[in-house]
XYZ file of C-alpha atoms in Angstrom:
340
model
C 36.852 -147.379 -167.976
C 38.723 -148.482 -164.894
C 37.015 -151.875 -163.913
C 37.807 -153.699 -159.987
C 36.523 -156.913 -159.272
C 34.644 -157.951 -155.903
C 37.129 -159.886 -153.852
C 35.438 -161.496 -150.791
C 36.995 -164.802 -149.302
C 35.659 -166.193 -145.860
C 38.993 -166.042 -144.671
C 41.814 -163.683 -144.438
C 44.579 -166.057 -145.351
C 42.980 -166.763 -148.611
C 43.285 -162.477 -149.788
C 46.291 -162.564 -151.034
C 45.961 -165.539 -153.537
C 42.400 -163.918 -154.655
C 44.212 -160.255 -154.760
C 46.731 -161.675 -156.870
C 44.145 -163.708 -159.430
C 42.587 -160.028 -159.852
C 45.849 -158.401 -160.909
C 46.911 -161.386 -163.253
C 43.479 -160.981 -164.732
C 43.805 -157.313 -165.788
C 41.641 -155.668 -163.255
C 42.440 -152.074 -162.179
C 41.526 -152.354 -158.671
C 39.575 -155.167 -156.185
C 36.782 -153.655 -153.635
C 36.414 -155.091 -149.977
C 33.801 -155.865 -148.122
C 33.514 -155.401 -144.671
C 32.011 -158.861 -144.181
C 34.066 -162.006 -142.054
C 37.279 -160.266 -142.222
C 37.817 -156.067 -141.453
C 38.302 -154.730 -145.029
C 41.415 -152.873 -143.438
C 43.104 -156.260 -142.669
C 42.213 -157.706 -146.261
C 44.256 -154.565 -147.740
C 47.042 -155.581 -145.880
C 47.067 -158.796 -147.086
C 46.142 -157.794 -150.795
C 49.245 -155.239 -150.964
C 51.987 -157.468 -149.923
C 51.121 -159.762 -152.792
C 50.284 -157.328 -155.311
C 52.452 -154.390 -157.228
C 49.502 -152.740 -159.608
C 45.714 -153.205 -158.133
C 44.205 -150.192 -156.629
C 42.965 -151.678 -153.225
C 39.454 -150.015 -152.449
C 37.808 -150.911 -148.950
C 33.526 -150.498 -150.305
C 32.920 -150.538 -147.700
C 34.535 -150.439 -143.728
C 32.373 -149.051 -141.252
C 32.896 -146.097 -139.774
C 31.191 -145.485 -136.759
C 32.299 -148.594 -134.681
C 35.801 -147.412 -135.061
C 37.293 -144.373 -133.757
C 38.868 -141.694 -136.412
C 42.281 -141.720 -134.934
C 42.123 -145.848 -135.509
C 41.316 -145.735 -139.341
C 43.250 -143.119 -139.839
C 46.335 -145.065 -138.121
C 45.243 -148.072 -140.261
C 44.565 -145.846 -143.527
C 48.303 -144.214 -143.361
C 50.137 -147.574 -142.770
C 48.455 -149.481 -145.614
C 49.200 -146.228 -148.040
C 52.379 -146.655 -147.409
C 52.745 -150.622 -147.422
C 51.050 -150.384 -150.921
C 52.955 -147.178 -152.652
C 49.899 -145.318 -152.545
C 47.372 -147.887 -154.045
C 44.877 -147.777 -151.302
C 41.790 -146.197 -151.113
C 39.386 -145.972 -147.722
C 35.567 -146.311 -148.587
C 33.608 -145.629 -145.686
C 29.843 -145.912 -145.137
C 28.059 -145.460 -141.974
C 25.712 -148.826 -142.441
C 22.294 -149.485 -140.935
C 20.875 -148.238 -137.460
C 20.324 -151.848 -136.469
C 23.521 -153.366 -137.251
C 24.852 -150.499 -135.580
C 23.007 -151.196 -132.346
C 22.835 -154.675 -132.373
C 25.647 -156.158 -134.296
C 27.996 -153.867 -133.593
C 26.633 -152.146 -130.025
C 27.485 -148.713 -130.742
C 25.225 -145.392 -130.813
C 23.698 -145.042 -133.997
C 23.670 -141.110 -134.119
C 22.783 -139.054 -137.548
C 24.888 -140.451 -140.346
C 25.469 -137.670 -142.217
C 26.808 -134.875 -139.941
C 28.471 -137.724 -138.180
C 30.364 -138.822 -140.811
C 31.111 -135.536 -142.448
C 33.129 -135.073 -139.443
C 34.551 -138.346 -139.018
C 36.467 -137.639 -142.650
C 37.197 -133.839 -141.629
C 39.071 -135.143 -138.689
C 40.828 -137.918 -140.150
C 42.277 -135.432 -142.814
C 43.249 -133.363 -139.644
C 45.391 -136.178 -138.343
C 46.995 -136.832 -141.825
C 47.707 -133.474 -141.725
C 49.105 -133.206 -138.451
C 51.616 -136.406 -139.644
C 52.181 -135.090 -142.729
C 53.043 -131.393 -142.910
C 53.462 -131.407 -138.752
C 50.593 -128.787 -138.223
C 49.031 -128.756 -134.905
C 45.977 -131.309 -134.627
C 43.346 -129.446 -132.853
C 39.724 -130.816 -134.369
C 36.411 -129.551 -132.494
C 33.204 -131.304 -133.713
C 30.057 -132.229 -131.740
C 30.941 -135.979 -132.671
C 34.975 -136.052 -132.651
C 37.682 -133.962 -130.801
C 41.334 -134.148 -131.196
C 43.615 -132.217 -129.928
C 46.832 -134.524 -128.886
C 49.508 -135.853 -130.589
C 53.085 -136.472 -129.407
C 56.153 -137.186 -131.057
C 55.992 -140.960 -129.709
C 52.263 -141.669 -131.719
C 53.021 -139.403 -134.749
C 54.128 -141.929 -137.519
C 54.979 -138.932 -139.726
C 55.101 -138.278 -143.149
C 54.779 -140.388 -145.884
C 55.815 -140.466 -149.359
C 52.321 -140.528 -150.619
C 51.182 -138.279 -148.340
C 47.410 -138.393 -148.828
C 44.233 -141.239 -148.857
C 41.815 -140.893 -150.956
C 38.488 -140.720 -149.557
C 35.352 -142.291 -150.916
C 31.746 -142.270 -149.373
C 29.225 -145.502 -149.987
C 26.086 -143.197 -150.955
C 22.461 -143.920 -152.545
C 20.325 -141.727 -150.670
C 20.036 -137.886 -151.104
C 22.302 -135.946 -148.381
C 24.409 -138.279 -148.283
C 25.060 -138.111 -151.925
C 25.740 -134.331 -151.429
C 28.034 -135.213 -148.307
C 29.747 -137.232 -150.866
C 29.650 -134.471 -154.159
C 31.009 -131.766 -151.337
C 33.982 -133.813 -149.378
C 34.600 -137.417 -150.751
C 37.489 -138.030 -153.444
C 35.171 -141.131 -154.917
C 31.799 -142.202 -154.860
C 30.734 -145.632 -154.275
C 27.009 -146.713 -155.739
C 26.437 -149.802 -153.559
C 23.737 -152.292 -154.382
C 21.006 -152.909 -155.644
C 20.833 -149.485 -157.747
C 19.038 -148.861 -160.296
C 19.919 -146.925 -163.440
C 16.770 -144.717 -163.568
C 17.870 -143.859 -159.307
C 21.167 -143.230 -160.902
C 20.027 -140.625 -163.436
C 17.503 -139.301 -161.438
C 18.688 -138.941 -158.114
C 22.557 -139.721 -157.660
C 23.833 -137.687 -160.383
C 21.895 -134.676 -159.332
C 22.471 -134.561 -155.634
C 26.356 -135.487 -156.132
C 26.451 -132.258 -158.212
C 24.715 -130.357 -155.615
C 27.225 -131.152 -153.407
C 30.225 -130.677 -155.379
C 28.979 -127.035 -156.600
C 28.802 -126.406 -152.582
C 32.850 -126.806 -152.265
C 33.454 -124.844 -155.716
C 33.881 -128.812 -157.178
C 32.073 -130.689 -160.277
C 31.548 -134.177 -160.668
C 34.601 -134.295 -162.207
C 36.535 -133.475 -159.401
C 34.535 -136.949 -158.215
C 36.398 -140.517 -159.059
C 32.591 -142.147 -159.881
C 31.672 -145.849 -159.692
C 28.602 -147.225 -161.988
C 25.890 -149.089 -159.838
C 24.650 -152.102 -160.968
C 24.685 -155.722 -160.894
C 26.855 -156.960 -163.931
C 26.717 -160.484 -165.297
C 27.998 -162.486 -168.165
C 27.871 -165.969 -169.593
C 28.640 -167.151 -173.349
C 25.570 -169.686 -173.469
C 21.973 -169.499 -173.211
C 22.122 -171.547 -170.127
C 24.453 -169.672 -168.392
C 22.447 -166.494 -168.504
C 19.332 -168.338 -167.483
C 21.527 -169.630 -164.658
C 22.611 -165.767 -164.001
C 19.293 -164.316 -164.177
C 17.573 -166.184 -161.740
C 20.343 -165.848 -158.694
C 20.078 -162.033 -159.688
C 16.084 -162.434 -159.641
C 16.630 -163.766 -155.983
C 19.191 -161.327 -154.533
C 17.210 -158.334 -156.041
C 13.688 -159.701 -154.549
C 16.002 -159.708 -151.375
C 17.352 -156.341 -151.134
C 13.760 -154.916 -152.488
C 11.933 -156.292 -149.187
C 13.881 -154.092 -147.506
C 12.486 -150.472 -146.024
C 15.532 -148.826 -146.951
C 15.015 -149.312 -150.384
C 11.239 -148.881 -150.829
C 11.829 -145.403 -152.393
C 13.556 -146.822 -155.369
C 10.844 -149.083 -155.811
C 8.215 -146.031 -155.290
C 10.010 -144.215 -157.837
C 9.737 -146.573 -160.354
C 5.845 -147.257 -159.560
C 6.852 -150.829 -157.916
C 5.899 -150.503 -154.709
C 2.860 -152.067 -155.068
C 4.834 -155.603 -154.734
C 6.742 -154.415 -151.558
C 4.149 -156.149 -149.433
C 4.700 -159.512 -151.410
C 8.619 -159.238 -151.276
C 8.151 -158.318 -147.486
C 6.065 -161.343 -146.498
C 7.926 -163.771 -149.049
C 11.318 -163.008 -146.976
C 10.353 -163.286 -144.095
C 9.037 -166.879 -145.037
C 12.567 -167.317 -146.692
C 11.028 -168.014 -149.517
C 13.933 -166.699 -151.812
C 13.096 -168.408 -155.380
C 9.749 -167.442 -155.299
C 10.410 -163.968 -154.229
C 12.668 -163.784 -157.745
C 9.639 -165.046 -159.442
C 8.238 -161.647 -158.246
C 10.816 -159.323 -160.182
C 9.950 -158.789 -163.571
C 12.248 -158.508 -166.642
C 11.492 -154.486 -166.653
C 13.293 -154.827 -162.595
C 15.882 -156.861 -164.041
C 16.971 -154.642 -166.643
C 17.151 -151.664 -164.131
C 19.323 -153.269 -161.814
C 21.430 -154.695 -163.800
C 23.666 -155.306 -166.937
C 23.842 -158.741 -168.014
C 24.525 -160.825 -171.458
C 27.367 -162.122 -173.517
C 30.615 -160.534 -172.867
C 30.125 -158.653 -176.067
C 26.717 -157.553 -174.924
C 27.927 -156.657 -171.461
C 30.796 -154.169 -173.160
C 28.366 -152.815 -175.404
C 25.675 -152.264 -172.878
C 27.783 -150.795 -170.183
C 29.359 -148.266 -172.622
C 25.692 -146.796 -173.304
C 25.472 -146.493 -169.709
C 28.388 -145.399 -167.855
C 30.679 -144.466 -171.269
C 31.836 -140.170 -170.461
C 30.228 -140.780 -167.671
C 31.623 -142.776 -164.569
C 35.634 -143.509 -164.292
C 35.220 -147.157 -163.238
C 32.552 -150.098 -163.259
C 32.646 -153.095 -160.499
C 32.437 -156.723 -161.172
C 32.005 -160.034 -159.290
C 32.461 -163.887 -160.273
C 29.089 -164.307 -158.287
C 27.174 -163.164 -161.588
C 29.228 -165.226 -163.950
C 28.432 -168.722 -165.175
C 30.818 -170.364 -167.955
C 33.087 -167.732 -168.098
C 37.027 -169.158 -167.706
C 39.808 -167.254 -166.296
C 40.665 -165.980 -169.963
C 37.034 -165.204 -170.811
C 37.232 -163.140 -167.912
C 40.556 -161.334 -168.561
C 39.070 -160.503 -172.395
C 36.390 -158.959 -170.869
C 37.930 -156.858 -168.295
C 40.353 -155.901 -171.314
C 37.291 -154.866 -173.484
C 35.975 -152.846 -170.725
C 38.767 -150.885 -170.372
C 38.514 -149.721 -173.678
C 34.801 -147.619 -172.803
C 35.841 -143.683 -173.123
């Protein structure tokens, strides 16, 4: 099992040190979000100070950027990092696209398909000298002069990952992506009954199987060596789960479990900013479905039971550690890696 660390400083200047720490702790990769720093910039800063860890954008918001702009960035980072870059893309919600990014929010699945197809056509032009001629409903590319062509790179390809939770985006991921980013929060039931079947449907369309896709384990992963530390992690996780459960996009997940009667309570408390109270409405059953929490030994055992033989990687996050030294984290990472 490969183990990634979520790395998300608020400022670009802090990424090199955080990425180096992850590498020193034995992580296989780092995941960089689109929060206060564009993850392509984070990847550049991290590539310069590391030599081994993979660099996954988890995610880069696709639609505010032209596929051509993203293709240039990804090509440059892949060359700089000697092949360690993994381009994770996602569509983002309509409200963020229209109100934060001020871009059109068209149908996400066919648009993201063309986004990835057109990038790969651009990369093929640069790597193999093919004529650039991509014509779609959303994107069209037909001009590439030598002056603007960076030419081939030693690595030759950029793996593309898709963040997908719902049916049709999952099928697209299974069909065309190199890897899947499950996102948070996802329950174990949703992972088994929604994600895996639809990833497989998409894979079969392209003559592939799930083994052709780099699958990530879902959910929040928390650890502590003390009872008080575990209580603190549980409290924070209940509040975070309640926050997500108050958004309409995640209501189908509640309905799958028969928890939809809680939806109105979550919405009301979220609007009032009562985060501690909203956490009190998250049951032990919900906490178990959304997360894997325990002592380091318990976490390794639970992750093996859920993801052993199924996924290729899991993602940890310092936010869900309590009373864990760097030495403790290093040992945890090493033991998770032993999961087959």
